[in-house]
Amino acid sequence: MAGSSLRQEGKRTVVGWIRDRFPTTPWVDLTRKAIETDQRQMPRSHAEKYELKTIWYWYPLYCLGGISFVAFIILTITGIILGFFYVPDGTYQLLGPEDDVTNKAWQSMLYIMNDVPFGFIVRGMHHWAAHIMVAAVFLHMCRVYFTGAYKKPRELNWLLGVVLLLLTILFGYSGYLLPGNNLSEGAANIGIEMTRATPFIGDAAATLLWGDIGTLSGIYILRMYWLHVFILPLVATVLMILHMALVWIQGVAEPH
Ligand code: HEM
C-alpha cells in the first residue's frame, strides 16, 4: 500500500513537473479563441468582446438613466397625493391662529405635515425623490459622456437629454417655490430679477411668468404650480418616452 501511494505521488509529481513547464490549457484556449474570432460568421457580442461574465456586475452606472426614470415615477405618484391637499394660493392674508399674516399655500403645507395621515412621509418621499432625480440625471449624463455614448448615431438622444436635464432643474426650481415660505420667496425674487434682466422683453416676460414685476405678489405661486404640475410633466413625459424609445431602437452603446 505504502509503495503504491508513493509511486502515485511520484507520478503526480512527474506529471505536475511536465505540466508546469509545458502548460496545455493556454494552447487549448488559443485554439478556441482563434475559432471564435477568425472563423465565426457573427459579430462578437459586447460580453464576448470585453470578456465579461455578466454586464450588470461591471456596469452599475448604466442603471442611472433607469434610476432617473424610477425617481420620476415616485415623484408623479407622491405629487398626485400632495396635489389633493395643497392650495396654490400665495397671496398674503390674515389667516393664522392669532391673525398672523400668512398665505394659504403655507397653511396647506402645515396641514399636510401635521394633520394629513402619512402626509409628512409623502412630502418627504417627494422631497428626497426630487434630490435623487437631479443627482441621477446629472450622473447619467456624466456616464454617457465618459463612455462616449453621445457619439454617432446617438447625437439626437444626447440633445434630447440636454432638454431633459433642463426640465429636471426647472421641476426642482418651480417645486421649491410652492411652500410659500421665506426660502420660496427668496428664490422667487431671484427668478423675477433674472427674468427682468432678459434683453428687450424682460418686463413682459416677468409679468407673464410671475404675474407681477418688482414686487412679489402671491400670484407667482399659481403660475409656478401650473408649470410644476401640468406643463413640465406633460413635456417631460413625452420627451422621456421618446428618449427611451431611441435607446430601445439604437441599443445601448458599447464603450469606445
Ligand atoms: C429625465 C432624465 C433622463 C432619463 C429618465 C433618462 C433615461 C435613460 C435611460 C433609461 C437610458 C438607457 C441607458 C442607461 O440607463 O444608461 C438612457 C440612455 C441615454 N441617455 Fe438618458 N435619461 C435622462 C437624461 C439624459 C441626459 C441629461 C442626457 C445627456 C445630456 C442623456 C443622454 C442619453 C444618451 C446619449 C443615452 C444613450 C446611451 C447609450 O446608448 O449608452 N439622458 N437614458
mmCIF file of C-alpha atoms and ligand atoms in Angstrom:
data_model
loop_
_atom_site.group_PDB
_atom_site.id
_atom_site.type_symbol
_atom_site.label_atom_id
_atom_site.label_comp_id
_atom_site.label_asym_id
_atom_site.label_seq_id
_atom_site.Cartn_x
_atom_site.Cartn_y
_atom_site.Cartn_z
ATOM 1 C CA MET A 1 0.000 0.000 0.000
ATOM 2 C CA ALA A 2 2.615 2.403 1.096
ATOM 3 C CA GLY A 3 4.716 1.581 -2.013
ATOM 4 C CA SER A 4 1.832 2.183 -4.468
ATOM 5 C CA SER A 5 0.863 5.537 -2.918
ATOM 6 C CA LEU A 6 4.478 6.588 -3.131
ATOM 7 C CA ARG A 7 4.530 5.561 -6.817
ATOM 8 C CA GLN A 8 1.329 7.563 -7.348
ATOM 9 C CA GLU A 9 2.820 10.608 -5.678
ATOM 10 C CA GLY A 10 5.857 10.282 -7.925
ATOM 11 C CA LYS A 11 3.587 10.070 -10.959
ATOM 12 C CA ARG A 12 1.721 13.171 -9.878
ATOM 13 C CA THR A 13 4.975 14.947 -9.296
ATOM 14 C CA VAL A 14 6.342 13.979 -12.693
ATOM 15 C CA VAL A 15 3.118 14.931 -14.468
ATOM 16 C CA GLY A 16 2.969 18.122 -12.443
ATOM 17 C CA TRP A 17 6.587 18.846 -13.301
ATOM 18 C CA ILE A 18 5.885 18.494 -17.012
ATOM 19 C CA ARG A 19 2.613 20.464 -16.805
ATOM 20 C CA ASP A 20 4.387 23.312 -15.031
ATOM 21 C CA ARG A 21 6.807 23.588 -17.927
ATOM 22 C CA PHE A 22 4.562 22.742 -20.848
ATOM 23 C CA PRO A 23 1.139 24.054 -19.914
ATOM 24 C CA THR A 24 -1.534 22.713 -22.194
ATOM 25 C CA THR A 25 -4.579 24.781 -21.205
ATOM 26 C CA PRO A 26 -3.482 28.112 -22.765
ATOM 27 C CA TRP A 27 -2.940 26.340 -26.099
ATOM 28 C CA VAL A 28 -6.444 24.921 -25.940
ATOM 29 C CA ASP A 29 -7.750 28.407 -25.104
ATOM 30 C CA LEU A 30 -5.828 29.897 -28.018
ATOM 31 C CA THR A 31 -7.370 27.406 -30.435
ATOM 32 C CA ARG A 32 -10.848 28.186 -29.112
ATOM 33 C CA LYS A 33 -10.193 31.910 -29.421
ATOM 34 C CA ALA A 34 -8.885 31.522 -32.969
ATOM 35 C CA ILE A 35 -12.008 29.623 -33.983
ATOM 36 C CA GLU A 36 -14.271 32.120 -32.238
ATOM 37 C CA THR A 37 -12.618 35.197 -33.685
ATOM 38 C CA ASP A 38 -11.352 34.217 -37.173
ATOM 39 C CA GLN A 39 -13.779 31.588 -38.294
ATOM 40 C CA ARG A 40 -17.039 32.877 -36.938
ATOM 41 C CA GLN A 41 -19.727 34.472 -39.076
ATOM 42 C CA MET A 42 -21.472 36.518 -36.370
ATOM 43 C CA PRO A 43 -20.073 39.730 -34.850
ATOM 44 C CA ARG A 44 -18.950 39.310 -31.261
ATOM 45 C CA SER A 45 -21.327 40.420 -28.556
ATOM 46 C CA HIS A 46 -20.439 43.112 -26.037
ATOM 47 C CA ALA A 47 -19.906 40.499 -23.296
ATOM 48 C CA GLU A 48 -17.617 38.393 -25.537
ATOM 49 C CA LYS A 49 -15.608 41.355 -26.781
ATOM 50 C CA TYR A 50 -14.794 42.630 -23.317
ATOM 51 C CA GLU A 51 -14.717 39.133 -21.790
ATOM 52 C CA LEU A 52 -17.367 39.975 -19.247
ATOM 53 C CA LYS A 53 -19.046 37.292 -17.201
ATOM 54 C CA THR A 54 -22.078 39.494 -16.642
ATOM 55 C CA ILE A 55 -22.635 43.018 -17.903
ATOM 56 C CA TRP A 56 -24.575 44.154 -14.826
ATOM 57 C CA TYR A 57 -21.750 43.279 -12.480
ATOM 58 C CA TRP A 58 -19.398 45.603 -14.313
ATOM 59 C CA TYR A 59 -21.736 48.354 -15.341
ATOM 60 C CA PRO A 60 -23.929 49.556 -12.458
ATOM 61 C CA LEU A 61 -23.547 53.097 -13.776
ATOM 62 C CA TYR A 62 -25.627 52.081 -16.793
ATOM 63 C CA CYS A 63 -28.582 51.966 -14.380
ATOM 64 C CA LEU A 64 -28.546 55.736 -13.760
ATOM 65 C CA GLY A 65 -30.970 56.549 -16.598
ATOM 66 C CA GLY A 66 -33.341 53.932 -15.202
ATOM 67 C CA ILE A 67 -32.908 55.332 -11.675
ATOM 68 C CA SER A 68 -33.826 58.810 -13.018
ATOM 69 C CA PHE A 69 -36.975 57.339 -14.509
ATOM 70 C CA VAL A 70 -37.935 55.433 -11.333
ATOM 71 C CA ALA A 71 -37.452 58.661 -9.329
ATOM 72 C CA PHE A 72 -39.757 60.427 -11.803
ATOM 73 C CA ILE A 73 -42.450 57.760 -11.315
ATOM 74 C CA ILE A 74 -42.193 58.111 -7.498
ATOM 75 C CA LEU A 75 -42.421 61.900 -7.883
ATOM 76 C CA THR A 76 -45.525 61.562 -10.041
ATOM 77 C CA ILE A 77 -47.311 59.281 -7.555
ATOM 78 C CA THR A 78 -46.394 61.279 -4.423
ATOM 79 C CA GLY A 79 -47.052 64.549 -6.312
ATOM 80 C CA ILE A 80 -50.581 63.448 -7.185
ATOM 81 C CA ILE A 81 -51.243 62.695 -3.491
ATOM 82 C CA LEU A 82 -49.802 66.062 -2.385
ATOM 83 C CA GLY A 83 -51.984 67.770 -5.000
ATOM 84 C CA PHE A 84 -55.103 66.536 -3.184
ATOM 85 C CA PHE A 85 -54.241 68.770 -0.213
ATOM 86 C CA TYR A 86 -52.023 71.587 -1.485
ATOM 87 C CA VAL A 87 -53.584 75.017 -2.142
ATOM 88 C CA PRO A 88 -51.704 77.070 -4.780
ATOM 89 C CA ASP A 89 -52.502 80.496 -3.334
ATOM 90 C CA GLY A 90 -49.597 82.643 -2.176
ATOM 91 C CA THR A 91 -51.447 85.918 -1.546
ATOM 92 C CA TYR A 92 -50.948 87.224 1.974
ATOM 93 C CA GLN A 93 -53.998 87.270 4.208
ATOM 94 C CA LEU A 94 -54.824 87.329 7.899
ATOM 95 C CA LEU A 95 -55.090 83.558 8.309
ATOM 96 C CA GLY A 96 -53.073 82.388 11.322
ATOM 97 C CA PRO A 97 -54.446 81.383 14.714
ATOM 98 C CA GLU A 98 -53.554 84.808 16.137
ATOM 99 C CA ASP A 99 -54.402 86.650 12.921
ATOM 100 C CA ASP A 100 -50.928 86.072 11.509
ATOM 101 C CA VAL A 101 -50.257 87.403 8.055
ATOM 102 C CA THR A 102 -49.634 84.273 6.037
ATOM 103 C CA ASN A 103 -50.813 82.551 2.863
ATOM 104 C CA LYS A 104 -52.993 79.575 2.015
ATOM 105 C CA ALA A 105 -50.132 77.702 0.311
ATOM 106 C CA TRP A 106 -48.094 77.685 3.520
ATOM 107 C CA GLN A 107 -51.194 76.839 5.596
ATOM 108 C CA SER A 108 -51.847 73.831 3.374
ATOM 109 C CA MET A 109 -48.229 72.720 3.841
ATOM 110 C CA LEU A 110 -48.746 72.834 7.621
ATOM 111 C CA TYR A 111 -51.920 70.824 7.166
ATOM 112 C CA ILE A 112 -50.105 68.176 5.059
ATOM 113 C CA MET A 113 -47.245 67.933 7.569
ATOM 114 C CA ASN A 114 -49.324 67.868 10.765
ATOM 115 C CA ASP A 115 -52.842 66.633 10.001
ATOM 116 C CA VAL A 116 -52.941 64.525 6.833
ATOM 117 C CA PRO A 117 -52.286 60.838 7.728
ATOM 118 C CA PHE A 118 -48.789 59.951 6.457
ATOM 119 C CA GLY A 119 -48.671 63.440 4.896
ATOM 120 C CA PHE A 120 -45.180 64.168 6.189
ATOM 121 C CA ILE A 121 -43.985 60.831 4.770
ATOM 122 C CA VAL A 122 -45.478 61.511 1.333
ATOM 123 C CA ARG A 123 -43.935 65.000 1.315
ATOM 124 C CA GLY A 124 -40.599 63.551 2.489
ATOM 125 C CA MET A 125 -40.670 60.983 -0.307
ATOM 126 C CA HIS A 126 -41.420 63.723 -2.850
ATOM 127 C CA HIS A 127 -38.589 65.852 -1.446
ATOM 128 C CA TRP A 128 -35.953 63.062 -1.493
ATOM 129 C CA ALA A 129 -37.009 61.583 -4.820
ATOM 130 C CA ALA A 130 -36.540 65.077 -6.298
ATOM 131 C CA HIS A 131 -32.998 65.248 -4.896
ATOM 132 C CA ILE A 132 -32.217 61.746 -6.150
ATOM 133 C CA MET A 133 -33.593 62.516 -9.606
ATOM 134 C CA VAL A 134 -31.453 65.642 -10.049
ATOM 135 C CA ALA A 135 -28.328 63.738 -8.915
ATOM 136 C CA ALA A 136 -29.136 60.652 -11.030
ATOM 137 C CA VAL A 137 -29.820 62.663 -14.193
ATOM 138 C CA PHE A 138 -26.549 64.560 -13.781
ATOM 139 C CA LEU A 139 -24.530 61.379 -13.099
ATOM 140 C CA HIS A 140 -26.300 59.632 -16.001
ATOM 141 C CA MET A 141 -25.135 62.461 -18.262
ATOM 142 C CA CYS A 142 -21.570 62.002 -16.931
ATOM 143 C CA ARG A 143 -21.751 58.233 -17.626
ATOM 144 C CA VAL A 144 -22.961 58.880 -21.185
ATOM 145 C CA TYR A 145 -20.166 61.420 -21.712
ATOM 146 C CA PHE A 146 -17.319 59.310 -20.299
ATOM 147 C CA THR A 147 -18.344 56.155 -22.197
ATOM 148 C CA GLY A 148 -18.578 58.199 -25.407
ATOM 149 C CA ALA A 149 -22.204 57.132 -25.831
ATOM 150 C CA TYR A 150 -23.184 60.595 -27.145
ATOM 151 C CA LYS A 151 -21.302 59.993 -30.410
ATOM 152 C CA LYS A 152 -22.801 58.954 -33.751
ATOM 153 C CA PRO A 153 -25.526 57.636 -34.077
ATOM 154 C CA ARG A 154 -26.793 58.922 -30.683
ATOM 155 C CA GLU A 155 -26.321 62.701 -31.127
ATOM 156 C CA LEU A 156 -30.065 63.348 -31.216
ATOM 157 C CA ASN A 157 -30.628 61.438 -27.969
ATOM 158 C CA TRP A 158 -27.870 63.485 -26.291
ATOM 159 C CA LEU A 159 -29.665 66.688 -27.320
ATOM 160 C CA LEU A 160 -32.953 65.280 -26.036
ATOM 161 C CA GLY A 161 -31.092 64.511 -22.810
ATOM 162 C CA VAL A 162 -29.914 68.127 -22.520
ATOM 163 C CA VAL A 163 -33.542 69.288 -22.694
ATOM 164 C CA LEU A 164 -34.482 66.644 -20.081
ATOM 165 C CA LEU A 165 -31.740 67.936 -17.774
ATOM 166 C CA LEU A 166 -33.083 71.496 -18.098
ATOM 167 C CA LEU A 167 -36.636 70.258 -17.447
ATOM 168 C CA THR A 168 -35.435 68.383 -14.342
ATOM 169 C CA ILE A 169 -33.833 71.571 -12.991
ATOM 170 C CA LEU A 170 -36.991 73.578 -13.773
ATOM 171 C CA PHE A 171 -39.063 70.950 -11.918
ATOM 172 C CA GLY A 172 -36.813 71.397 -8.884
ATOM 173 C CA TYR A 173 -36.923 75.184 -9.035
ATOM 174 C CA SER A 174 -40.688 75.518 -9.522
ATOM 175 C CA GLY A 175 -41.300 72.961 -6.725
ATOM 176 C CA TYR A 176 -39.037 74.886 -4.336
ATOM 177 C CA LEU A 177 -41.285 77.931 -4.735
ATOM 178 C CA LEU A 178 -44.533 76.153 -3.846
ATOM 179 C CA PRO A 179 -44.394 76.024 0.005
ATOM 180 C CA GLY A 180 -44.789 79.820 0.047
ATOM 181 C CA ASN A 181 -42.231 80.282 2.849
ATOM 182 C CA ASN A 182 -39.285 82.666 3.130
ATOM 183 C CA LEU A 183 -36.981 80.380 1.161
ATOM 184 C CA SER A 184 -39.532 80.213 -1.664
ATOM 185 C CA GLU A 185 -39.814 83.986 -1.704
ATOM 186 C CA GLY A 186 -36.050 84.445 -1.803
ATOM 187 C CA ALA A 187 -35.744 82.064 -4.734
ATOM 188 C CA ALA A 188 -38.738 83.639 -6.496
ATOM 189 C CA ASN A 189 -37.195 87.113 -6.170
ATOM 190 C CA ILE A 190 -34.011 85.874 -7.818
ATOM 191 C CA GLY A 191 -36.106 84.334 -10.624
ATOM 192 C CA ILE A 192 -38.046 87.544 -11.162
ATOM 193 C CA GLU A 193 -34.874 89.615 -11.347
ATOM 194 C CA MET A 194 -33.268 87.137 -13.741
ATOM 195 C CA THR A 195 -36.342 87.197 -15.980
ATOM 196 C CA ARG A 196 -36.383 91.002 -15.945
ATOM 197 C CA ALA A 197 -32.735 91.029 -16.995
ATOM 198 C CA THR A 198 -33.717 89.439 -20.337
ATOM 199 C CA PRO A 199 -32.951 91.982 -23.098
ATOM 200 C CA PHE A 200 -35.953 93.849 -24.591
ATOM 201 C CA ILE A 201 -38.727 91.525 -23.385
ATOM 202 C CA GLY A 202 -37.597 91.260 -19.744
ATOM 203 C CA ASP A 203 -40.516 93.057 -18.065
ATOM 204 C CA ALA A 204 -43.133 91.481 -20.316
ATOM 205 C CA ALA A 205 -41.702 88.006 -19.716
ATOM 206 C CA ALA A 206 -41.602 88.636 -15.955
ATOM 207 C CA THR A 207 -45.248 89.728 -15.925
ATOM 208 C CA LEU A 208 -46.235 86.633 -17.879
ATOM 209 C CA LEU A 209 -44.219 84.176 -15.785
ATOM 210 C CA TRP A 210 -44.562 85.724 -12.339
ATOM 211 C CA GLY A 211 -47.755 87.727 -12.520
ATOM 212 C CA ASP A 212 -46.031 90.923 -11.430
ATOM 213 C CA ILE A 213 -42.720 92.732 -11.617
ATOM 214 C CA GLY A 214 -40.764 94.461 -8.909
ATOM 215 C CA THR A 215 -42.934 93.466 -6.014
ATOM 216 C CA LEU A 216 -43.579 89.844 -5.211
ATOM 217 C CA SER A 217 -47.282 89.153 -5.408
ATOM 218 C CA GLY A 218 -48.722 85.814 -4.373
ATOM 219 C CA ILE A 219 -49.789 85.146 -7.962
ATOM 220 C CA TYR A 220 -46.370 83.682 -8.734
ATOM 221 C CA ILE A 221 -47.260 80.537 -6.798
ATOM 222 C CA LEU A 222 -50.236 79.778 -9.039
ATOM 223 C CA ARG A 223 -48.103 80.255 -12.169
ATOM 224 C CA MET A 224 -45.292 78.050 -10.827
ATOM 225 C CA TYR A 225 -47.836 75.452 -9.663
ATOM 226 C CA TRP A 226 -49.311 75.191 -13.151
ATOM 227 C CA LEU A 227 -45.825 74.827 -14.624
ATOM 228 C CA HIS A 228 -44.847 72.262 -11.958
ATOM 229 C CA VAL A 229 -47.906 70.012 -12.121
ATOM 230 C CA PHE A 230 -49.071 70.312 -15.728
ATOM 231 C CA ILE A 231 -46.788 71.873 -18.335
ATOM 232 C CA LEU A 232 -43.445 70.401 -17.217
ATOM 233 C CA PRO A 233 -44.809 66.865 -16.542
ATOM 234 C CA LEU A 234 -46.537 66.840 -19.939
ATOM 235 C CA VAL A 235 -43.428 67.888 -21.875
ATOM 236 C CA ALA A 236 -41.064 65.763 -19.752
ATOM 237 C CA THR A 237 -43.183 62.600 -20.058
ATOM 238 C CA VAL A 238 -43.336 62.889 -23.857
ATOM 239 C CA LEU A 239 -39.578 63.547 -24.123
ATOM 240 C CA MET A 240 -38.673 60.723 -21.698
ATOM 241 C CA ILE A 241 -40.744 58.232 -23.693
ATOM 242 C CA LEU A 242 -39.033 59.455 -26.890
ATOM 243 C CA HIS A 243 -35.597 59.309 -25.207
ATOM 244 C CA MET A 244 -36.061 55.724 -24.043
ATOM 245 C CA ALA A 245 -37.662 54.688 -27.358
ATOM 246 C CA LEU A 246 -34.478 55.863 -29.100
ATOM 247 C CA VAL A 247 -32.367 53.799 -26.676
ATOM 248 C CA TRP A 248 -34.604 50.831 -27.477
ATOM 249 C CA ILE A 249 -34.238 51.372 -31.238
ATOM 250 C CA GLN A 250 -30.496 52.110 -31.245
ATOM 251 C CA GLY A 251 -29.443 49.816 -28.395
ATOM 252 C CA VAL A 252 -27.151 50.813 -25.520
ATOM 253 C CA ALA A 253 -23.726 51.940 -26.773
ATOM 254 C CA GLU A 254 -20.574 49.881 -26.228
ATOM 255 C CA PRO A 255 -17.692 51.787 -24.637
ATOM 256 C CA HIS A 256 -15.323 53.372 -27.186
HETATM 257 C C1 HEM B 1 -35.136 62.703 -17.104
HETATM 258 C C2 HEM B 1 -33.927 62.427 -17.385
HETATM 259 C C3 HEM B 1 -33.437 61.167 -18.115
HETATM 260 C C4 HEM B 1 -33.955 59.894 -18.149
HETATM 261 C C5 HEM B 1 -35.204 59.369 -17.424
HETATM 262 C C6 HEM B 1 -33.074 59.106 -18.989
HETATM 263 C C7 HEM B 1 -33.243 57.742 -19.235
HETATM 264 C C8 HEM B 1 -32.334 56.973 -19.959
HETATM 265 C C9 HEM B 1 -32.274 55.525 -19.973
HETATM 266 C C10 HEM B 1 -33.208 54.606 -19.179
HETATM 267 C C11 HEM B 1 -31.257 55.160 -20.795
HETATM 268 C C12 HEM B 1 -30.764 53.713 -21.066
HETATM 269 C C13 HEM B 1 -29.311 53.510 -20.619
HETATM 270 C C14 HEM B 1 -28.974 53.976 -19.247
HETATM 271 O O1 HEM B 1 -29.849 53.929 -18.367
HETATM 272 O O2 HEM B 1 -27.842 54.448 -19.023
HETATM 273 C C15 HEM B 1 -30.683 56.378 -21.343
HETATM 274 C C16 HEM B 1 -29.655 56.444 -22.259
HETATM 275 C C17 HEM B 1 -29.124 57.620 -22.787
HETATM 276 N N1 HEM B 1 -29.301 58.886 -22.279
HETATM 277 FE FE1 HEM B 1 -30.662 59.373 -20.881
HETATM 278 N N2 HEM B 1 -32.072 59.911 -19.466
HETATM 279 C C18 HEM B 1 -32.236 61.180 -18.947
HETATM 280 C C19 HEM B 1 -31.411 62.276 -19.129
HETATM 281 C C20 HEM B 1 -30.340 62.319 -20.005
HETATM 282 C C21 HEM B 1 -29.400 63.397 -20.132
HETATM 283 C C22 HEM B 1 -29.383 64.649 -19.248
HETATM 284 C C23 HEM B 1 -28.542 63.069 -21.156
HETATM 285 C C24 HEM B 1 -27.388 63.863 -21.724
HETATM 286 C C25 HEM B 1 -27.335 65.155 -21.807
HETATM 287 C C26 HEM B 1 -28.951 61.774 -21.677
HETATM 288 C C27 HEM B 1 -28.379 61.119 -22.751
HETATM 289 C C28 HEM B 1 -28.544 59.777 -23.028
HETATM 290 C C29 HEM B 1 -27.873 59.051 -24.100
HETATM 291 C C30 HEM B 1 -26.948 59.651 -25.180
HETATM 292 C C31 HEM B 1 -28.237 57.707 -23.959
HETATM 293 C C32 HEM B 1 -27.760 56.518 -24.811
HETATM 294 C C33 HEM B 1 -26.607 55.916 -24.013
HETATM 295 C C34 HEM B 1 -26.098 54.622 -24.547
HETATM 296 O O3 HEM B 1 -26.588 54.162 -25.583
HETATM 297 O O4 HEM B 1 -25.178 54.072 -23.889
HETATM 298 N N3 HEM B 1 -30.018 61.333 -20.930
HETATM 299 N N4 HEM B 1 -31.335 57.479 -20.794
#
